[in-house]
PDB file of C-alpha atoms and ligand atoms in Angstrom:
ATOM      1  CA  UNK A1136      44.913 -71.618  22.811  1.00 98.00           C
ATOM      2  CA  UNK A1137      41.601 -70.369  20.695  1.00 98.00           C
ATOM      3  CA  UNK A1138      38.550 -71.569  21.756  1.00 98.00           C
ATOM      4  CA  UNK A1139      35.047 -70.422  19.958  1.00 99.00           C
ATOM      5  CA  UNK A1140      32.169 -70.325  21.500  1.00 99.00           C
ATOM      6  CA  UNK A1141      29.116 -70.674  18.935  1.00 99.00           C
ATOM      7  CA  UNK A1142      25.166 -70.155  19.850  1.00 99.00           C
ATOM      8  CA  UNK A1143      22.407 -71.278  17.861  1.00 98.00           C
ATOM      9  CA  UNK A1144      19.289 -69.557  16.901  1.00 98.00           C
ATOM     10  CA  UNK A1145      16.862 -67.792  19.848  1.00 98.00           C
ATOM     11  CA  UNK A1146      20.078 -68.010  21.926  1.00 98.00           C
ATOM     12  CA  UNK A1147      20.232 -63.788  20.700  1.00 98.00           C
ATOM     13  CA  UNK A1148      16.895 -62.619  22.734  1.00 98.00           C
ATOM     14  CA  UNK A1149      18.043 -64.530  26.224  1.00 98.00           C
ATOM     15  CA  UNK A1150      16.861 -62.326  28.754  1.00 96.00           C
ATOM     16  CA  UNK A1151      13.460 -61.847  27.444  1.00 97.00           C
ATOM     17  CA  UNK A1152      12.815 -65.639  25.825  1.00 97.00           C
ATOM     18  CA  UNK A1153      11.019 -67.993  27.875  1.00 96.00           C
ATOM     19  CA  UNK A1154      12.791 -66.656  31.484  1.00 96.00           C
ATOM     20  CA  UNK A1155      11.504 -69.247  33.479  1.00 95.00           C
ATOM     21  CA  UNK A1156      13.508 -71.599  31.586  1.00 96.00           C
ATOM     22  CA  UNK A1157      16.107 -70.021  29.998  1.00 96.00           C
ATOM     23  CA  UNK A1158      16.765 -67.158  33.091  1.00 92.00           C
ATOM     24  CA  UNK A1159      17.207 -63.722  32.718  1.00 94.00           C
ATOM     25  CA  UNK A1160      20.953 -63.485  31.433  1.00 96.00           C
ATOM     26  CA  UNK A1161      21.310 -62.301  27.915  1.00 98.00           C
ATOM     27  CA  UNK A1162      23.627 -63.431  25.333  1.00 98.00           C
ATOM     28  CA  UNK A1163      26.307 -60.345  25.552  1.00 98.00           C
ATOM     29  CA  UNK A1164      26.446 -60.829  30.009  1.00 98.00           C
ATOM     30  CA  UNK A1165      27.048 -64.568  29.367  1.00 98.00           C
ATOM     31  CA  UNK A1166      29.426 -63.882  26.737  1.00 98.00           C
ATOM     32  CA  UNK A1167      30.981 -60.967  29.210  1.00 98.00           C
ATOM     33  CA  UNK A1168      31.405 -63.965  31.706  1.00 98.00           C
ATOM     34  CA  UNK A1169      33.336 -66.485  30.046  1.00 98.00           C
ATOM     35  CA  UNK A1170      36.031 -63.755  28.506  1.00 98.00           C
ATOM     36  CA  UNK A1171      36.617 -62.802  32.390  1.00 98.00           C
ATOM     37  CA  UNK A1172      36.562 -66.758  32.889  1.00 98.00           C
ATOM     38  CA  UNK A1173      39.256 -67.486  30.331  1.00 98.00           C
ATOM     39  CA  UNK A1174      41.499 -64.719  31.814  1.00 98.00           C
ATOM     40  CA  UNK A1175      41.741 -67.475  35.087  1.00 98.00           C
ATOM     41  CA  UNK A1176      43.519 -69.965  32.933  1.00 98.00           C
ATOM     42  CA  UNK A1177      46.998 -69.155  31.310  1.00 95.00           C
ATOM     43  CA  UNK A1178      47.058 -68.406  27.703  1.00 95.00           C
ATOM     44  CA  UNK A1179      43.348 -68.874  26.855  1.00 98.00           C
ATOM     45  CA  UNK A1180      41.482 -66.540  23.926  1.00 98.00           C
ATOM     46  CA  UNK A1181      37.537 -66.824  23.259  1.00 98.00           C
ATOM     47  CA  UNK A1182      35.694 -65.542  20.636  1.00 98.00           C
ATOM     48  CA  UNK A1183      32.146 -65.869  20.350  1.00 99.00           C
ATOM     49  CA  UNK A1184      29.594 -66.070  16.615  1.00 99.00           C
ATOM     50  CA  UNK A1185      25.886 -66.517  17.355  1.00 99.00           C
ATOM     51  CA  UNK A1186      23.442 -67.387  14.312  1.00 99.00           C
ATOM     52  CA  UNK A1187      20.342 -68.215  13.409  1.00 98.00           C
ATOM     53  CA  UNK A1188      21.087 -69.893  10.395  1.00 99.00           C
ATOM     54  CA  UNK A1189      22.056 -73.553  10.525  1.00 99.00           C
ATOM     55  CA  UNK A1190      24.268 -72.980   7.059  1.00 98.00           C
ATOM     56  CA  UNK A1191      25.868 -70.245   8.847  1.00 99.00           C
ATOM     57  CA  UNK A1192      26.618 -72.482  11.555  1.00 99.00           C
ATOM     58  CA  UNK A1193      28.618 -74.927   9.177  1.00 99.00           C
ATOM     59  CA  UNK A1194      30.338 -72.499   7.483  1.00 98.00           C
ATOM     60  CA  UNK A1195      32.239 -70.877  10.896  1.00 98.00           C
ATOM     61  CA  UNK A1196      32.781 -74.646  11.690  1.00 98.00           C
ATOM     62  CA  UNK A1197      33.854 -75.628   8.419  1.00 98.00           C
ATOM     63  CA  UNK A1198      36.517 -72.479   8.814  1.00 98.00           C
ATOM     64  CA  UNK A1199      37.302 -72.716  12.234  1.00 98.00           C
ATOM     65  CA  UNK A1200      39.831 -75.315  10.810  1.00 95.00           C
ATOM     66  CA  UNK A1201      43.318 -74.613  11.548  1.00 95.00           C
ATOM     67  CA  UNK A1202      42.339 -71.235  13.536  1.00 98.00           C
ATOM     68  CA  UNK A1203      40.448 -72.554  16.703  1.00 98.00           C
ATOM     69  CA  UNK A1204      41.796 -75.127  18.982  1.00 98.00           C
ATOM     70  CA  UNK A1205      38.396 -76.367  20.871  1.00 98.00           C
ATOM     71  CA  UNK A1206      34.880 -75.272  20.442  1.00 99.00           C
ATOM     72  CA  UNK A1207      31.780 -74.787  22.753  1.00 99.00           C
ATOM     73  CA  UNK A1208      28.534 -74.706  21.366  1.00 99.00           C
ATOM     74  CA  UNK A1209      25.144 -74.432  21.854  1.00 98.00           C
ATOM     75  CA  UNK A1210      23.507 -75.317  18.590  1.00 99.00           C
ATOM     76  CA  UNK A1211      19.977 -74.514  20.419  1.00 98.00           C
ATOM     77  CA  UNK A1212      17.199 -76.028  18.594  1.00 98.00           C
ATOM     78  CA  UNK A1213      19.479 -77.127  15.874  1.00 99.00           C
ATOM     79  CA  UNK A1214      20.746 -79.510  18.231  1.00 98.00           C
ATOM     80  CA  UNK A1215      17.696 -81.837  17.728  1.00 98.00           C
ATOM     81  CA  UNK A1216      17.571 -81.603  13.534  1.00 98.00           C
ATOM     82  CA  UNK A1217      20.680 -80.555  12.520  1.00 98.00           C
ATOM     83  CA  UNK A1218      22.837 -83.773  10.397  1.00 98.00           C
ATOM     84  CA  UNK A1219      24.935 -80.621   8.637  1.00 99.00           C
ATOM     85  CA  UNK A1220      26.300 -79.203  11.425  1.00 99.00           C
ATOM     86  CA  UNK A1221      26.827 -82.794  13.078  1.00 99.00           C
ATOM     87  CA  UNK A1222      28.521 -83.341  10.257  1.00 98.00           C
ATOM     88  CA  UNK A1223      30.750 -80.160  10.004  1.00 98.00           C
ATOM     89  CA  UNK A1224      32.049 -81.202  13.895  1.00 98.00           C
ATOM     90  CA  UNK A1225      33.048 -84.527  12.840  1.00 98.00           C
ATOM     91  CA  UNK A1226      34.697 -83.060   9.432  1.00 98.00           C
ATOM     92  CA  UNK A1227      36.594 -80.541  11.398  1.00 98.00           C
ATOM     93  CA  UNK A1228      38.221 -82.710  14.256  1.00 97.00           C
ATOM     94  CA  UNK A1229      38.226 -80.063  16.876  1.00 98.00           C
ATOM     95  CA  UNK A1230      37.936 -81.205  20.436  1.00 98.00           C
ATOM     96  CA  UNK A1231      34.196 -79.743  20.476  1.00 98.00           C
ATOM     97  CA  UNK A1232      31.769 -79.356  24.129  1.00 98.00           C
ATOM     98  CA  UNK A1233      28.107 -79.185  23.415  1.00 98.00           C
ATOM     99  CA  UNK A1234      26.058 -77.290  26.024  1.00 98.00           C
ATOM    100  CA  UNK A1235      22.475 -76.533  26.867  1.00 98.00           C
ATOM    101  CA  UNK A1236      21.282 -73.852  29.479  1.00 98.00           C
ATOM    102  CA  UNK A1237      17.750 -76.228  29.907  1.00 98.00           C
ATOM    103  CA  UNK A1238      17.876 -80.225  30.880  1.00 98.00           C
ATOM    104  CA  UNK A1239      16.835 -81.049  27.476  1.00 98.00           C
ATOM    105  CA  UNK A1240      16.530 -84.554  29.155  1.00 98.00           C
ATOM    106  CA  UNK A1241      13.635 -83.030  31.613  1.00 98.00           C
ATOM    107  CA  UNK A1242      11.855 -81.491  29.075  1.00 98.00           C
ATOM    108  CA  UNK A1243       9.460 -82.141  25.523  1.00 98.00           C
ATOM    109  CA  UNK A1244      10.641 -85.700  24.417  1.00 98.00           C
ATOM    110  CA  UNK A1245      11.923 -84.496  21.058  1.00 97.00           C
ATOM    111  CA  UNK A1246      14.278 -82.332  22.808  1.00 98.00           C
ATOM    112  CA  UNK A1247      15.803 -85.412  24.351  1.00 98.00           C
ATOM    113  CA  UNK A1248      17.330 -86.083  21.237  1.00 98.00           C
ATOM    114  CA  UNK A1249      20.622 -84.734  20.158  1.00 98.00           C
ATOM    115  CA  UNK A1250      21.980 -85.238  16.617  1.00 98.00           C
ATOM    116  CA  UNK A1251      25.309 -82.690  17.484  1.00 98.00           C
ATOM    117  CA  UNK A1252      26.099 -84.353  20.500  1.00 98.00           C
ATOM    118  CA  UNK A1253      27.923 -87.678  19.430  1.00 98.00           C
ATOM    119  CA  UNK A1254      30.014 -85.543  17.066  1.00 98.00           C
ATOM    120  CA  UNK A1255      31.249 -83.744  20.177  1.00 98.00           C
ATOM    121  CA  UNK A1256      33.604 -84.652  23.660  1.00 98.00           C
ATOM    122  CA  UNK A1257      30.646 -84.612  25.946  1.00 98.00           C
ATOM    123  CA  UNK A1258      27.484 -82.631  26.773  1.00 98.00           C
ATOM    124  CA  UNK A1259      26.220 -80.187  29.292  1.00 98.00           C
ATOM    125  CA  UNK A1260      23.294 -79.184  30.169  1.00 98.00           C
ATOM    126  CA  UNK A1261      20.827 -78.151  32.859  1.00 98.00           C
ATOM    127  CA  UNK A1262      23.410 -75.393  34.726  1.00 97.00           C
ATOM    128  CA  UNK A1263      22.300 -72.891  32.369  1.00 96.00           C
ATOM    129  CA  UNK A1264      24.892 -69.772  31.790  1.00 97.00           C
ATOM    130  CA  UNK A1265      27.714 -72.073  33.757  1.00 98.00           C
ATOM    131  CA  UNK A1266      27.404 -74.596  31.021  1.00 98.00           C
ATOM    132  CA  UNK A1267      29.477 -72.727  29.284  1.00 98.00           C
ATOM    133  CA  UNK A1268      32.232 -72.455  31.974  1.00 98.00           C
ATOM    134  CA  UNK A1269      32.158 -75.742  33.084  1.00 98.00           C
ATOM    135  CA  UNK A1270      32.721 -76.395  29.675  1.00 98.00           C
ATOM    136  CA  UNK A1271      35.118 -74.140  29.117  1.00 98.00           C
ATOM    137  CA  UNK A1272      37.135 -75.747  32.003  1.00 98.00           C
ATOM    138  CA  UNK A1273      36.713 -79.139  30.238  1.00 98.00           C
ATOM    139  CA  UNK A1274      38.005 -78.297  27.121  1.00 98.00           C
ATOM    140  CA  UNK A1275      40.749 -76.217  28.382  1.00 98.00           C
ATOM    141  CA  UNK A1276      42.046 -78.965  30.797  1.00 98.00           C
ATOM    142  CA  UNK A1277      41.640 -81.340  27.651  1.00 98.00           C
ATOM    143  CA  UNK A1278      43.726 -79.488  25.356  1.00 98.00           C
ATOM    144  CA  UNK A1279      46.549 -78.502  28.428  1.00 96.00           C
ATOM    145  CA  UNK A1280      47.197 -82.440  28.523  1.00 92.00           C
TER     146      UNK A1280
HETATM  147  C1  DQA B 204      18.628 -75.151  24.269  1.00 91.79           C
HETATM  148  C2  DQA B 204      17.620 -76.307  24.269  1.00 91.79           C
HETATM  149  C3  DQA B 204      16.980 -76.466  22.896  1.00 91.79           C
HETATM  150  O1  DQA B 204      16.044 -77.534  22.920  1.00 91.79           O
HETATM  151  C4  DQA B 204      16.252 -75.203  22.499  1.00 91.79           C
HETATM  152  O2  DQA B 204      15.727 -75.317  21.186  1.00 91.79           O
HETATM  153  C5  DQA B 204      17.104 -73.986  22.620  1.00 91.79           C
HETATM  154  C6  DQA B 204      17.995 -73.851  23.775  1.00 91.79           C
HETATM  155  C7  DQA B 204      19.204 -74.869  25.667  1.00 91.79           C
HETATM  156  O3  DQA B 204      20.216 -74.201  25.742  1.00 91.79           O
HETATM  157  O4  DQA B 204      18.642 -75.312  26.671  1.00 91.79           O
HETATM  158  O5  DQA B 204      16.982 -73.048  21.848  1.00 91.79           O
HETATM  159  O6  DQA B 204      19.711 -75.499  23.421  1.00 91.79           O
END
């Protein structure tokens, strides 16, 4: 199964963006992570797109069609304006996993909104880089049943 994992804008300078929130991992180490993560479970391929462009964003969802069976993403700050790329999940019907590295619940109250999340399976957040491997477990054991 193909699984893509997608990152929203800032998520390209982790390592040296707001550390005390965001820790010191960049983008390429998390990425590194989950590839040696998806080599635990049979069968599994990830390939990652970052962006800071929103219509970027709906455009590798919008194609991810027919190609990718699940998708993780972080659409950053996105997350909390974003109706297009809401929209674009919901259009696509892939079992989707939204994740945040922060406990956007814990922090500024407009990040407690999420306009992305109800077009997804569930949201994680507040684990920061193993978001994205719990979620990757999630969606795998989703699609296996
Ligand atoms: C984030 C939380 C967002 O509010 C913020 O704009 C980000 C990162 C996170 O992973 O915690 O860029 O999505």
């Amino acid at each position: 199964m193909k699984i893509l994992v997608i990152n929203g804008p800032n998520i390209n300078l982790l390592g040296t963006r707001e550390p005390e929130i965001y820790g010191t991992t960049t983008l390429l180490d998390i990425e590194k992570e989950i590839e040696e993560y998806s080599k635990t479970f049979q069968n599994v391929q990830v390939e990652f797109f970052q962006s800071n462009h929103e219509g970027d964003i709906v455009d590798k969802i919008q194609n991810a069609k027919d190609i990718y069976d699940g998708i993780i993403i972080n659409p950053a700050a996105y997350t909390h304006t974003s109706v297009a790329i809401a929209d674009a999940i919901k259009a696509v019907n892939i079992p989707t996993v939204e994740i945040h590295l922060s406990n956007i619940q814990s922090r500024e109250d407009f990040r407690k909104t999420s306009l992305t999340a109800p077009s997804c399976m569930g949201q994680i957040a507040g684990f920061g880089k193993d978001g994205y491997l719990a979620g990757l477990f999630c969606l795998v054991k989703y699609l296996e049943k």
